[in-house]
Each structure stands twice: as structure tokens, then as C-alpha cells.
Amino acid sequence: MFFKKKKITASAERNIPTHIAIIMDGNGRWAKKRSMPRTAGHAAGSKKFKEIARYCNKIGVKYLTVYAFSTENWRRPKEEVDAIMNIFRDYLQDSANFKSENIMLKFIGDRSGMPQDIAELMAQAEYDSKDATGLKVYMAINYGGRDELVHAVRDIVKEGISPEEITEDTISSHIYTKDYPDPELIIRPSGEYRLSNFLIWQSAYSEFWFSNVLWPDFSPEDLDRAIDDFNLRNRRFGGV
Ligand code: IPE
Ligand code: IPE
Ligand code: MG
């Protein structure tokens, strides 16, 4: 028996995943290596996000979900959390953000836990980009996969759906990502090999790609490598 291995002959022939998700990790270590404050790493990470989102738009990715702040990240020192919130604020106030680039921006996560002014800026950014037809970026802020499922279960109960009626589709249609497909490819840089509570329901059959590169150093070439590796994977979904 020979294994059939898909061969990539030309990059134009590769299958671009419809939905790529990225855990943007390693900002703190990137800064530490440069004897800079962790905050500087977060600022560099924010710039990198813009670069990679633009690249995804260019190569025809349809959905990009990025993990920017988890429900557990509040455990960090107040100064760091405040600095991260200020970076979000600056980012959201930057009117040049993706405007005229045809990129849609939406947020997933529990907004009720965010500072009020940031929640308003998030809503404004969503409104401003709602008609874009290019890449759809979903930024996970105050997001936790378990928290997402808790909210979904609460909503299902509130709607009075009976136990017999509940299917996998019921769950999928009550989570933050209800409007778009599950990620085919999940990328985590920074040398950590875990999900850290990211898309735990949606990742049931995702392909994972890890790299030691720290997020602020992540390049479009790294993304290409991940996509090339993805093209060599044999996705069976439980079949043969
Ligand atoms: C990811 O980088 C950004 C957030 C979690 C907000 P980290 O801040 O976790 O960077 P490391 O993992 O400490 O290097
Ligand atoms: C995951 O990274 C969250 C984000 C990148 C936003 P963490 O740095 O918080 O994950 P752990 O603590 O190493 O698992
Ligand atoms: Mg980290």
C-alpha cells in the first residue's frame, strides 16, 4: 500500500483555507528578548496583526479569526492589562484601519466585560466596515471558549428549547461564530502547543500548525509555510 500524498507543484494551485484562526502569542517574550517592556511587544503584535490581515485579504482567505485577549488574560498585572486596553483603544480610533481595503472587522467574546468606551468603539468599527466584501476578520477579545459555551447554553435555556430538540446545530447556532464556518487551520506561534481556551467547539476537526516564531516576528512567509503544510494534510473527518 502506498500513501497518496498530495504534492504541491505551484503555489497558485494550493488550496487556500477558507477560515484561518491565529493565536497571536509571544508578544511578551519578543519584548523581553529586546530588553523592552512587555507593552512594546503588544504594540508590535498589534502592527503585525494588521500586516497579516492584509496579506490574508490579498491571497483570498475568506475568514480570519485572531485571538487578541482571553477571558483569562485579566489575571495579568493591572499595568499590562491597562496597556493592552490602550492599544485596543488606539487601534479602534485609528480611522485608517482597513478603511478602503474592503476588510470587514467583527468581534467575538464577552463585550459586557470590556470598558464601556472600548465596547462602543468596537460597535462603531463593526458598523463602519459592515459592507466590506473582502476578508472578514473576527477579533476575539475577552473571549474564552468555555465562556462562549456557557453563554450559548444560557441562551438555549432562555429560548425554551427542549432537551430532545438540542442538536450539534443548536450549539453551533448559539455561539459567537454562528455566522461563519469552523476554522480549517489554526496557527499558534511562540512555541506553545495548546489552545488556551480558543475555539474549543469549533476546532473539533481543525488542522493545527505550530511555530517557534514569536508573533511580532511572524511573517507572510510563515503564513505561506502554514498553508503549504495544510495542503499536505490528509483530512479524514473520521472516515477512511
Ligand atoms: C499574546 O502575547 C498577547 C496576549 C495574550 C494579550 P503574550 O503577552 O502572551 O506573550 P508571551 O506569551 O508572554 O510571550
Ligand atoms: C493565549 O495566549 C491568548 C492570546 C494570545 C490572546 P496566552 O499567553 O494567554 O496563553 P497561555 O497563558 O500561555 O496558555
Ligand atoms: Mg502568551
PDB file of C-alpha atoms and ligand atoms in Angstrom:
ATOM      1  CA  MET A   1       0.000   0.000   0.000  1.00  0.00           C
ATOM      2  CA  PHE A   2       1.299   3.385  -0.934  1.00  0.00           C
ATOM      3  CA  PHE A   3       0.179   6.525   0.786  1.00  0.00           C
ATOM      4  CA  LYS A   4      -1.257   9.048  -1.550  1.00  0.00           C
ATOM      5  CA  LYS A   5       0.466  12.289  -0.710  1.00  0.00           C
ATOM      6  CA  LYS A   6      -0.784  15.442  -2.298  1.00  0.00           C
ATOM      7  CA  LYS A   7       2.056  17.252  -3.982  1.00  0.00           C
ATOM      8  CA  ILE A   8       2.288  20.990  -4.230  1.00  0.00           C
ATOM      9  CA  THR A   9       3.548  21.802  -7.698  1.00  0.00           C
ATOM     10  CA  ALA A  10       2.948  25.522  -7.892  1.00  0.00           C
ATOM     11  CA  SER A  11       1.811  27.847  -5.175  1.00  0.00           C
ATOM     12  CA  ALA A  12      -1.020  29.012  -7.438  1.00  0.00           C
ATOM     13  CA  GLU A  13      -2.515  25.540  -7.212  1.00  0.00           C
ATOM     14  CA  ARG A  14      -2.655  25.406  -3.480  1.00  0.00           C
ATOM     15  CA  ASN A  15      -5.888  25.314  -1.657  1.00  0.00           C
ATOM     16  CA  ILE A  16      -6.240  28.421   0.483  1.00  0.00           C
ATOM     17  CA  PRO A  17      -8.149  27.600   3.682  1.00  0.00           C
ATOM     18  CA  THR A  18     -11.474  29.412   3.851  1.00  0.00           C
ATOM     19  CA  HIS A  19     -11.054  30.162   7.538  1.00  0.00           C
ATOM     20  CA  ILE A  20      -7.697  30.563   9.278  1.00  0.00           C
ATOM     21  CA  ALA A  21      -7.508  31.203  13.025  1.00  0.00           C
ATOM     22  CA  ILE A  22      -4.389  32.535  14.742  1.00  0.00           C
ATOM     23  CA  ILE A  23      -3.418  32.633  18.411  1.00  0.00           C
ATOM     24  CA  MET A  24      -1.304  35.784  18.409  1.00  0.00           C
ATOM     25  CA  ASP A  25       1.114  34.702  21.133  1.00  0.00           C
ATOM     26  CA  GLY A  26       4.659  35.627  22.135  1.00  0.00           C
ATOM     27  CA  ASN A  27       4.485  39.415  22.396  1.00  0.00           C
ATOM     28  CA  GLY A  28       5.896  39.483  25.918  1.00  0.00           C
ATOM     29  CA  ARG A  29       8.862  37.228  25.124  1.00  0.00           C
ATOM     30  CA  TRP A  30       9.569  39.196  21.948  1.00  0.00           C
ATOM     31  CA  ALA A  31       9.874  42.375  24.036  1.00  0.00           C
ATOM     32  CA  LYS A  32      11.900  40.669  26.774  1.00  0.00           C
ATOM     33  CA  LYS A  33      14.453  39.460  24.221  1.00  0.00           C
ATOM     34  CA  ARG A  34      14.949  43.106  23.273  1.00  0.00           C
ATOM     35  CA  SER A  35      15.041  44.332  26.885  1.00  0.00           C
ATOM     36  CA  MET A  36      11.861  46.255  26.211  1.00  0.00           C
ATOM     37  CA  PRO A  37       8.712  46.403  28.361  1.00  0.00           C
ATOM     38  CA  ARG A  38       6.045  43.799  27.561  1.00  0.00           C
ATOM     39  CA  THR A  39       3.842  46.652  26.385  1.00  0.00           C
ATOM     40  CA  ALA A  40       6.205  47.260  23.474  1.00  0.00           C
ATOM     41  CA  GLY A  41       5.647  43.641  22.470  1.00  0.00           C
ATOM     42  CA  HIS A  42       1.891  44.168  22.448  1.00  0.00           C
ATOM     43  CA  ALA A  43       2.268  47.264  20.277  1.00  0.00           C
ATOM     44  CA  ALA A  44       4.447  45.287  17.842  1.00  0.00           C
ATOM     45  CA  GLY A  45       1.897  42.461  17.903  1.00  0.00           C
ATOM     46  CA  SER A  46      -0.884  44.866  17.001  1.00  0.00           C
ATOM     47  CA  LYS A  47       1.079  46.110  13.980  1.00  0.00           C
ATOM     48  CA  LYS A  48       1.757  42.530  12.951  1.00  0.00           C
ATOM     49  CA  PHE A  49      -1.943  41.745  13.099  1.00  0.00           C
ATOM     50  CA  LYS A  50      -2.642  44.464  10.518  1.00  0.00           C
ATOM     51  CA  GLU A  51       0.097  43.180   8.218  1.00  0.00           C
ATOM     52  CA  ILE A  52      -1.089  39.565   8.363  1.00  0.00           C
ATOM     53  CA  ALA A  53      -4.759  40.516   7.926  1.00  0.00           C
ATOM     54  CA  ARG A  54      -3.845  42.480   4.800  1.00  0.00           C
ATOM     55  CA  TYR A  55      -1.877  39.540   3.484  1.00  0.00           C
ATOM     56  CA  CYS A  56      -4.803  37.169   4.118  1.00  0.00           C
ATOM     57  CA  ASN A  57      -7.065  39.547   2.206  1.00  0.00           C
ATOM     58  CA  LYS A  58      -4.574  39.625  -0.657  1.00  0.00           C
ATOM     59  CA  ILE A  59      -4.299  35.853  -1.031  1.00  0.00           C
ATOM     60  CA  GLY A  60      -8.043  35.273  -0.797  1.00  0.00           C
ATOM     61  CA  VAL A  61      -8.628  33.917   2.699  1.00  0.00           C
ATOM     62  CA  LYS A  62     -12.324  34.470   3.449  1.00  0.00           C
ATOM     63  CA  TYR A  63     -12.307  34.446   7.265  1.00  0.00           C
ATOM     64  CA  LEU A  64      -9.551  35.214   9.735  1.00  0.00           C
ATOM     65  CA  THR A  65     -10.148  34.836  13.463  1.00  0.00           C
ATOM     66  CA  VAL A  66      -7.423  36.228  15.713  1.00  0.00           C
ATOM     67  CA  TYR A  67      -7.102  35.667  19.445  1.00  0.00           C
ATOM     68  CA  ALA A  68      -6.242  39.049  20.930  1.00  0.00           C
ATOM     69  CA  PHE A  69      -7.307  38.835  24.595  1.00  0.00           C
ATOM     70  CA  SER A  70      -8.649  35.877  26.539  1.00  0.00           C
ATOM     71  CA  THR A  71     -11.065  35.737  29.457  1.00  0.00           C
ATOM     72  CA  GLU A  72      -8.031  34.545  31.473  1.00  0.00           C
ATOM     73  CA  ASN A  73      -5.768  37.434  30.439  1.00  0.00           C
ATOM     74  CA  TRP A  74      -7.400  39.668  33.114  1.00  0.00           C
ATOM     75  CA  ARG A  75      -5.174  37.769  35.552  1.00  0.00           C
ATOM     76  CA  ARG A  76      -2.163  39.739  34.342  1.00  0.00           C
ATOM     77  CA  PRO A  77      -0.806  42.731  36.267  1.00  0.00           C
ATOM     78  CA  LYS A  78      -3.119  45.743  36.041  1.00  0.00           C
ATOM     79  CA  GLU A  79      -0.457  47.823  34.265  1.00  0.00           C
ATOM     80  CA  GLU A  80      -0.187  45.256  31.477  1.00  0.00           C
ATOM     81  CA  VAL A  81      -3.961  44.882  31.099  1.00  0.00           C
ATOM     82  CA  ASP A  82      -4.340  48.676  31.011  1.00  0.00           C
ATOM     83  CA  ALA A  83      -1.618  48.942  28.380  1.00  0.00           C
ATOM     84  CA  ILE A  84      -3.298  46.286  26.226  1.00  0.00           C
ATOM     85  CA  MET A  85      -6.644  48.134  26.555  1.00  0.00           C
ATOM     86  CA  ASN A  86      -4.936  51.352  25.457  1.00  0.00           C
ATOM     87  CA  ILE A  87      -3.564  49.578  22.387  1.00  0.00           C
ATOM     88  CA  PHE A  88      -7.100  48.388  21.524  1.00  0.00           C
ATOM     89  CA  ARG A  89      -8.364  51.928  22.019  1.00  0.00           C
ATOM     90  CA  ASP A  90      -5.684  53.404  19.750  1.00  0.00           C
ATOM     91  CA  TYR A  91      -6.274  50.724  17.168  1.00  0.00           C
ATOM     92  CA  LEU A  92     -10.035  51.283  17.129  1.00  0.00           C
ATOM     93  CA  GLN A  93      -9.675  55.051  16.988  1.00  0.00           C
ATOM     94  CA  ASP A  94      -7.322  54.857  14.036  1.00  0.00           C
ATOM     95  CA  SER A  95      -9.722  55.759  11.257  1.00  0.00           C
ATOM     96  CA  ALA A  96      -7.318  54.381   8.661  1.00  0.00           C
ATOM     97  CA  ASN A  97      -7.958  50.858   9.914  1.00  0.00           C
ATOM     98  CA  PHE A  98      -8.809  48.747   6.918  1.00  0.00           C
ATOM     99  CA  LYS A  99     -10.977  51.529   5.521  1.00  0.00           C
ATOM    100  CA  SER A 100     -10.894  51.413   1.734  1.00  0.00           C
ATOM    101  CA  GLU A 101      -9.304  47.973   1.956  1.00  0.00           C
ATOM    102  CA  ASN A 102     -12.618  46.170   1.797  1.00  0.00           C
ATOM    103  CA  ILE A 103     -11.890  44.222   5.028  1.00  0.00           C
ATOM    104  CA  MET A 104     -14.758  43.599   7.436  1.00  0.00           C
ATOM    105  CA  LEU A 105     -13.992  43.686  11.157  1.00  0.00           C
ATOM    106  CA  LYS A 106     -16.114  41.992  13.811  1.00  0.00           C
ATOM    107  CA  PHE A 107     -15.500  40.955  17.386  1.00  0.00           C
ATOM    108  CA  ILE A 108     -16.229  37.779  19.274  1.00  0.00           C
ATOM    109  CA  GLY A 109     -16.148  37.454  23.041  1.00  0.00           C
ATOM    110  CA  ASP A 110     -17.992  38.890  26.022  1.00  0.00           C
ATOM    111  CA  ARG A 111     -18.271  42.619  25.381  1.00  0.00           C
ATOM    112  CA  SER A 112     -20.095  43.235  28.634  1.00  0.00           C
ATOM    113  CA  GLY A 113     -16.777  42.735  30.405  1.00  0.00           C
ATOM    114  CA  MET A 114     -14.980  45.362  28.342  1.00  0.00           C
ATOM    115  CA  PRO A 115     -14.563  49.020  29.317  1.00  0.00           C
ATOM    116  CA  GLN A 116     -17.654  50.851  28.069  1.00  0.00           C
ATOM    117  CA  ASP A 117     -15.818  53.222  25.716  1.00  0.00           C
ATOM    118  CA  ILE A 118     -13.955  50.355  24.042  1.00  0.00           C
ATOM    119  CA  ALA A 119     -17.208  48.401  23.616  1.00  0.00           C
ATOM    120  CA  GLU A 120     -18.644  51.460  21.851  1.00  0.00           C
ATOM    121  CA  LEU A 121     -15.600  51.792  19.601  1.00  0.00           C
ATOM    122  CA  MET A 122     -15.898  48.092  18.752  1.00  0.00           C
ATOM    123  CA  ALA A 123     -19.531  48.575  17.707  1.00  0.00           C
ATOM    124  CA  GLN A 124     -18.536  51.610  15.634  1.00  0.00           C
ATOM    125  CA  ALA A 125     -15.721  49.710  13.875  1.00  0.00           C
ATOM    126  CA  GLU A 126     -18.155  46.909  13.042  1.00  0.00           C
ATOM    127  CA  TYR A 127     -20.656  49.378  11.681  1.00  0.00           C
ATOM    128  CA  ASP A 128     -18.040  51.202   9.608  1.00  0.00           C
ATOM    129  CA  SER A 129     -16.851  48.012   7.903  1.00  0.00           C
ATOM    130  CA  LYS A 130     -20.121  46.123   7.621  1.00  0.00           C
ATOM    131  CA  ASP A 131     -20.412  46.465   3.841  1.00  0.00           C
ATOM    132  CA  ALA A 132     -16.905  45.236   3.054  1.00  0.00           C
ATOM    133  CA  THR A 133     -16.913  42.197   0.787  1.00  0.00           C
ATOM    134  CA  GLY A 134     -13.281  41.091   1.148  1.00  0.00           C
ATOM    135  CA  LEU A 135     -11.691  39.308   4.092  1.00  0.00           C
ATOM    136  CA  LYS A 136     -13.842  39.017   7.206  1.00  0.00           C
ATOM    137  CA  VAL A 137     -11.723  39.479  10.317  1.00  0.00           C
ATOM    138  CA  TYR A 138     -13.116  38.299  13.648  1.00  0.00           C
ATOM    139  CA  MET A 139     -11.089  39.546  16.589  1.00  0.00           C
ATOM    140  CA  ALA A 140     -11.512  37.556  19.786  1.00  0.00           C
ATOM    141  CA  ILE A 141     -11.439  39.976  22.711  1.00  0.00           C
ATOM    142  CA  ASN A 142     -12.423  38.926  26.235  1.00  0.00           C
ATOM    143  CA  TYR A 143     -13.017  35.598  24.543  1.00  0.00           C
ATOM    144  CA  GLY A 144     -12.938  32.176  26.153  1.00  0.00           C
ATOM    145  CA  GLY A 145     -14.217  29.003  24.538  1.00  0.00           C
ATOM    146  CA  ARG A 146     -15.738  27.745  27.793  1.00  0.00           C
ATOM    147  CA  ASP A 147     -17.306  31.124  28.483  1.00  0.00           C
ATOM    148  CA  GLU A 148     -18.740  31.058  24.957  1.00  0.00           C
ATOM    149  CA  LEU A 149     -20.362  27.679  25.623  1.00  0.00           C
ATOM    150  CA  VAL A 150     -21.771  28.869  28.965  1.00  0.00           C
ATOM    151  CA  HIS A 151     -23.397  31.818  27.190  1.00  0.00           C
ATOM    152  CA  ALA A 152     -24.720  29.530  24.453  1.00  0.00           C
ATOM    153  CA  VAL A 153     -26.296  27.163  26.993  1.00  0.00           C
ATOM    154  CA  ARG A 154     -27.877  30.077  28.850  1.00  0.00           C
ATOM    155  CA  ASP A 155     -29.398  31.387  25.612  1.00  0.00           C
ATOM    156  CA  ILE A 156     -30.673  27.953  24.617  1.00  0.00           C
ATOM    157  CA  VAL A 157     -32.376  27.570  28.010  1.00  0.00           C
ATOM    158  CA  LYS A 158     -33.804  31.118  27.845  1.00  0.00           C
ATOM    159  CA  GLU A 159     -35.307  30.348  24.445  1.00  0.00           C
ATOM    160  CA  GLY A 160     -37.113  27.384  25.988  1.00  0.00           C
ATOM    161  CA  ILE A 161     -35.617  24.833  23.598  1.00  0.00           C
ATOM    162  CA  SER A 162     -36.386  21.373  24.974  1.00  0.00           C
ATOM    163  CA  PRO A 163     -33.619  18.793  25.604  1.00  0.00           C
ATOM    164  CA  GLU A 164     -34.850  16.488  22.807  1.00  0.00           C
ATOM    165  CA  GLU A 165     -34.642  19.299  20.290  1.00  0.00           C
ATOM    166  CA  ILE A 166     -30.997  20.091  21.053  1.00  0.00           C
ATOM    167  CA  THR A 167     -28.550  19.010  18.348  1.00  0.00           C
ATOM    168  CA  GLU A 168     -24.998  19.968  17.436  1.00  0.00           C
ATOM    169  CA  ASP A 169     -26.513  22.596  15.158  1.00  0.00           C
ATOM    170  CA  THR A 170     -28.333  24.111  18.136  1.00  0.00           C
ATOM    171  CA  ILE A 171     -24.967  24.683  19.831  1.00  0.00           C
ATOM    172  CA  SER A 172     -23.286  25.893  16.621  1.00  0.00           C
ATOM    173  CA  SER A 173     -26.047  28.431  16.076  1.00  0.00           C
ATOM    174  CA  HIS A 174     -25.747  29.868  19.596  1.00  0.00           C
ATOM    175  CA  ILE A 175     -22.012  30.515  19.727  1.00  0.00           C
ATOM    176  CA  TYR A 176     -20.187  33.670  18.678  1.00  0.00           C
ATOM    177  CA  THR A 177     -19.064  32.135  15.374  1.00  0.00           C
ATOM    178  CA  LYS A 178     -22.585  31.128  14.321  1.00  0.00           C
ATOM    179  CA  ASP A 179     -22.359  33.084  11.061  1.00  0.00           C
ATOM    180  CA  TYR A 180     -19.221  31.509   9.662  1.00  0.00           C
ATOM    181  CA  PRO A 181     -17.586  28.125   9.134  1.00  0.00           C
ATOM    182  CA  ASP A 182     -15.235  26.371  11.549  1.00  0.00           C
ATOM    183  CA  PRO A 183     -11.525  27.060  11.005  1.00  0.00           C
ATOM    184  CA  GLU A 184      -9.719  24.610   8.755  1.00  0.00           C
ATOM    185  CA  LEU A 185      -6.347  25.766  10.026  1.00  0.00           C
ATOM    186  CA  ILE A 186      -5.351  27.040  13.471  1.00  0.00           C
ATOM    187  CA  ILE A 187      -1.913  28.628  13.787  1.00  0.00           C
ATOM    188  CA  ARG A 188      -0.087  29.174  17.050  1.00  0.00           C
ATOM    189  CA  PRO A 189       3.324  30.800  17.039  1.00  0.00           C
ATOM    190  CA  SER A 190       5.580  31.263  20.107  1.00  0.00           C
ATOM    191  CA  GLY A 191       6.400  27.613  20.713  1.00  0.00           C
ATOM    192  CA  GLU A 192       3.341  26.804  22.834  1.00  0.00           C
ATOM    193  CA  TYR A 193       1.333  23.748  21.890  1.00  0.00           C
ATOM    194  CA  ARG A 194      -2.088  24.395  23.335  1.00  0.00           C
ATOM    195  CA  LEU A 195      -5.385  26.093  22.543  1.00  0.00           C
ATOM    196  CA  SER A 196      -5.586  28.184  25.729  1.00  0.00           C
ATOM    197  CA  ASN A 197      -9.393  28.161  25.583  1.00  0.00           C
ATOM    198  CA  PHE A 198      -9.578  29.297  21.931  1.00  0.00           C
ATOM    199  CA  LEU A 199     -12.387  27.985  19.684  1.00  0.00           C
ATOM    200  CA  ILE A 200     -12.708  24.733  21.630  1.00  0.00           C
ATOM    201  CA  TRP A 201     -16.002  23.743  19.993  1.00  0.00           C
ATOM    202  CA  GLN A 202     -15.068  24.955  16.509  1.00  0.00           C
ATOM    203  CA  SER A 203     -11.649  23.238  16.414  1.00  0.00           C
ATOM    204  CA  ALA A 204     -13.013  19.668  16.539  1.00  0.00           C
ATOM    205  CA  TYR A 205     -11.560  18.918  13.082  1.00  0.00           C
ATOM    206  CA  SER A 206      -9.168  21.818  12.534  1.00  0.00           C
ATOM    207  CA  GLU A 207      -5.617  21.253  11.378  1.00  0.00           C
ATOM    208  CA  PHE A 208      -3.019  22.704  13.763  1.00  0.00           C
ATOM    209  CA  TRP A 209       0.199  24.415  12.820  1.00  0.00           C
ATOM    210  CA  PHE A 210       2.771  25.478  15.390  1.00  0.00           C
ATOM    211  CA  SER A 211       5.890  27.576  15.070  1.00  0.00           C
ATOM    212  CA  ASN A 212       8.568  28.845  17.440  1.00  0.00           C
ATOM    213  CA  VAL A 213       8.456  32.289  15.852  1.00  0.00           C
ATOM    214  CA  LEU A 214       7.159  34.936  18.266  1.00  0.00           C
ATOM    215  CA  TRP A 215       4.059  36.712  16.966  1.00  0.00           C
ATOM    216  CA  PRO A 216       5.686  40.129  16.286  1.00  0.00           C
ATOM    217  CA  ASP A 217       8.249  38.295  14.100  1.00  0.00           C
ATOM    218  CA  PHE A 218       5.628  36.251  12.235  1.00  0.00           C
ATOM    219  CA  SER A 219       5.777  36.975   8.504  1.00  0.00           C
ATOM    220  CA  PRO A 220       3.632  36.399   5.417  1.00  0.00           C
ATOM    221  CA  GLU A 221       6.218  33.715   4.509  1.00  0.00           C
ATOM    222  CA  ASP A 222       5.394  31.916   7.771  1.00  0.00           C
ATOM    223  CA  LEU A 223       1.727  32.038   6.840  1.00  0.00           C
ATOM    224  CA  ASP A 224       2.585  30.623   3.411  1.00  0.00           C
ATOM    225  CA  ARG A 225       4.502  27.799   5.083  1.00  0.00           C
ATOM    226  CA  ALA A 226       1.489  27.012   7.249  1.00  0.00           C
ATOM    227  CA  ILE A 227      -0.784  26.959   4.187  1.00  0.00           C
ATOM    228  CA  ASP A 228       1.667  24.757   2.258  1.00  0.00           C
ATOM    229  CA  ASP A 229       1.777  22.286   5.167  1.00  0.00           C
ATOM    230  CA  PHE A 230      -2.014  22.407   5.383  1.00  0.00           C
ATOM    231  CA  ASN A 231      -2.117  21.365   1.729  1.00  0.00           C
ATOM    232  CA  LEU A 232      -0.194  18.190   2.614  1.00  0.00           C
ATOM    233  CA  ARG A 233      -2.586  17.154   5.351  1.00  0.00           C
ATOM    234  CA  ASN A 234      -4.999  14.326   4.773  1.00  0.00           C
ATOM    235  CA  ARG A 235      -8.257  15.323   6.406  1.00  0.00           C
ATOM    236  CA  ARG A 236     -10.386  12.271   7.070  1.00  0.00           C
ATOM    237  CA  PHE A 237     -13.093  13.520   9.432  1.00  0.00           C
ATOM    238  CA  GLY A 238     -13.371  10.064  10.904  1.00  0.00           C
ATOM    239  CA  GLY A 239     -13.663   8.354   7.522  1.00  0.00           C
ATOM    240  CA  VAL A 240     -11.046   6.324   5.693  1.00  0.00           C
TER     241      VAL A 240
HETATM  242  C1  IPE B   1      -0.018  37.403  23.490  1.00  0.00           C
HETATM  243  O1  IPE B   1       1.298  37.577  23.887  1.00  0.00           O
HETATM  244  C2  IPE B   1      -0.870  38.624  23.769  1.00  0.00           C
HETATM  245  C3  IPE B   1      -1.864  38.433  24.820  1.00  0.00           C
HETATM  246  C4  IPE B   1      -2.093  37.327  25.461  1.00  0.00           C
HETATM  247  C5  IPE B   1      -2.658  39.599  25.163  1.00  0.00           C
HETATM  248  P1  IPE B   1       1.764  37.297  25.360  1.00  0.00           P
HETATM  249  O2  IPE B   1       1.632  38.559  26.154  1.00  0.00           O
HETATM  250  O3  IPE B   1       1.052  36.132  25.946  1.00  0.00           O
HETATM  251  O4  IPE B   1       3.288  36.962  25.157  1.00  0.00           O
HETATM  252  P2  IPE B   1       4.123  35.886  25.944  1.00  0.00           P
HETATM  253  O5  IPE B   1       3.433  34.578  25.778  1.00  0.00           O
HETATM  254  O6  IPE B   1       4.171  36.321  27.376  1.00  0.00           O
HETATM  255  O7  IPE B   1       5.462  35.923  25.292  1.00  0.00           O
HETATM  256  C1  IPE B   2      -3.473  32.981  24.562  1.00  0.00           C
HETATM  257  O1  IPE B   2      -2.194  33.305  24.958  1.00  0.00           O
HETATM  258  C2  IPE B   2      -4.299  34.222  24.441  1.00  0.00           C
HETATM  259  C3  IPE B   2      -3.913  35.153  23.406  1.00  0.00           C
HETATM  260  C4  IPE B   2      -2.923  35.030  22.577  1.00  0.00           C
HETATM  261  C5  IPE B   2      -4.734  36.313  23.308  1.00  0.00           C
HETATM  262  P1  IPE B   2      -1.754  33.245  26.482  1.00  0.00           P
HETATM  263  O2  IPE B   2      -0.357  33.722  26.525  1.00  0.00           O
HETATM  264  O3  IPE B   2      -2.733  33.940  27.330  1.00  0.00           O
HETATM  265  O4  IPE B   2      -1.849  31.682  26.777  1.00  0.00           O
HETATM  266  P2  IPE B   2      -1.168  30.818  27.907  1.00  0.00           P
HETATM  267  O5  IPE B   2      -1.372  31.515  29.216  1.00  0.00           O
HETATM  268  O6  IPE B   2       0.287  30.731  27.567  1.00  0.00           O
HETATM  269  O7  IPE B   2      -1.840  29.486  27.819  1.00  0.00           O
HETATM  270 MG    MG B   3       1.446  34.152  25.932  1.00  0.00          MG
END
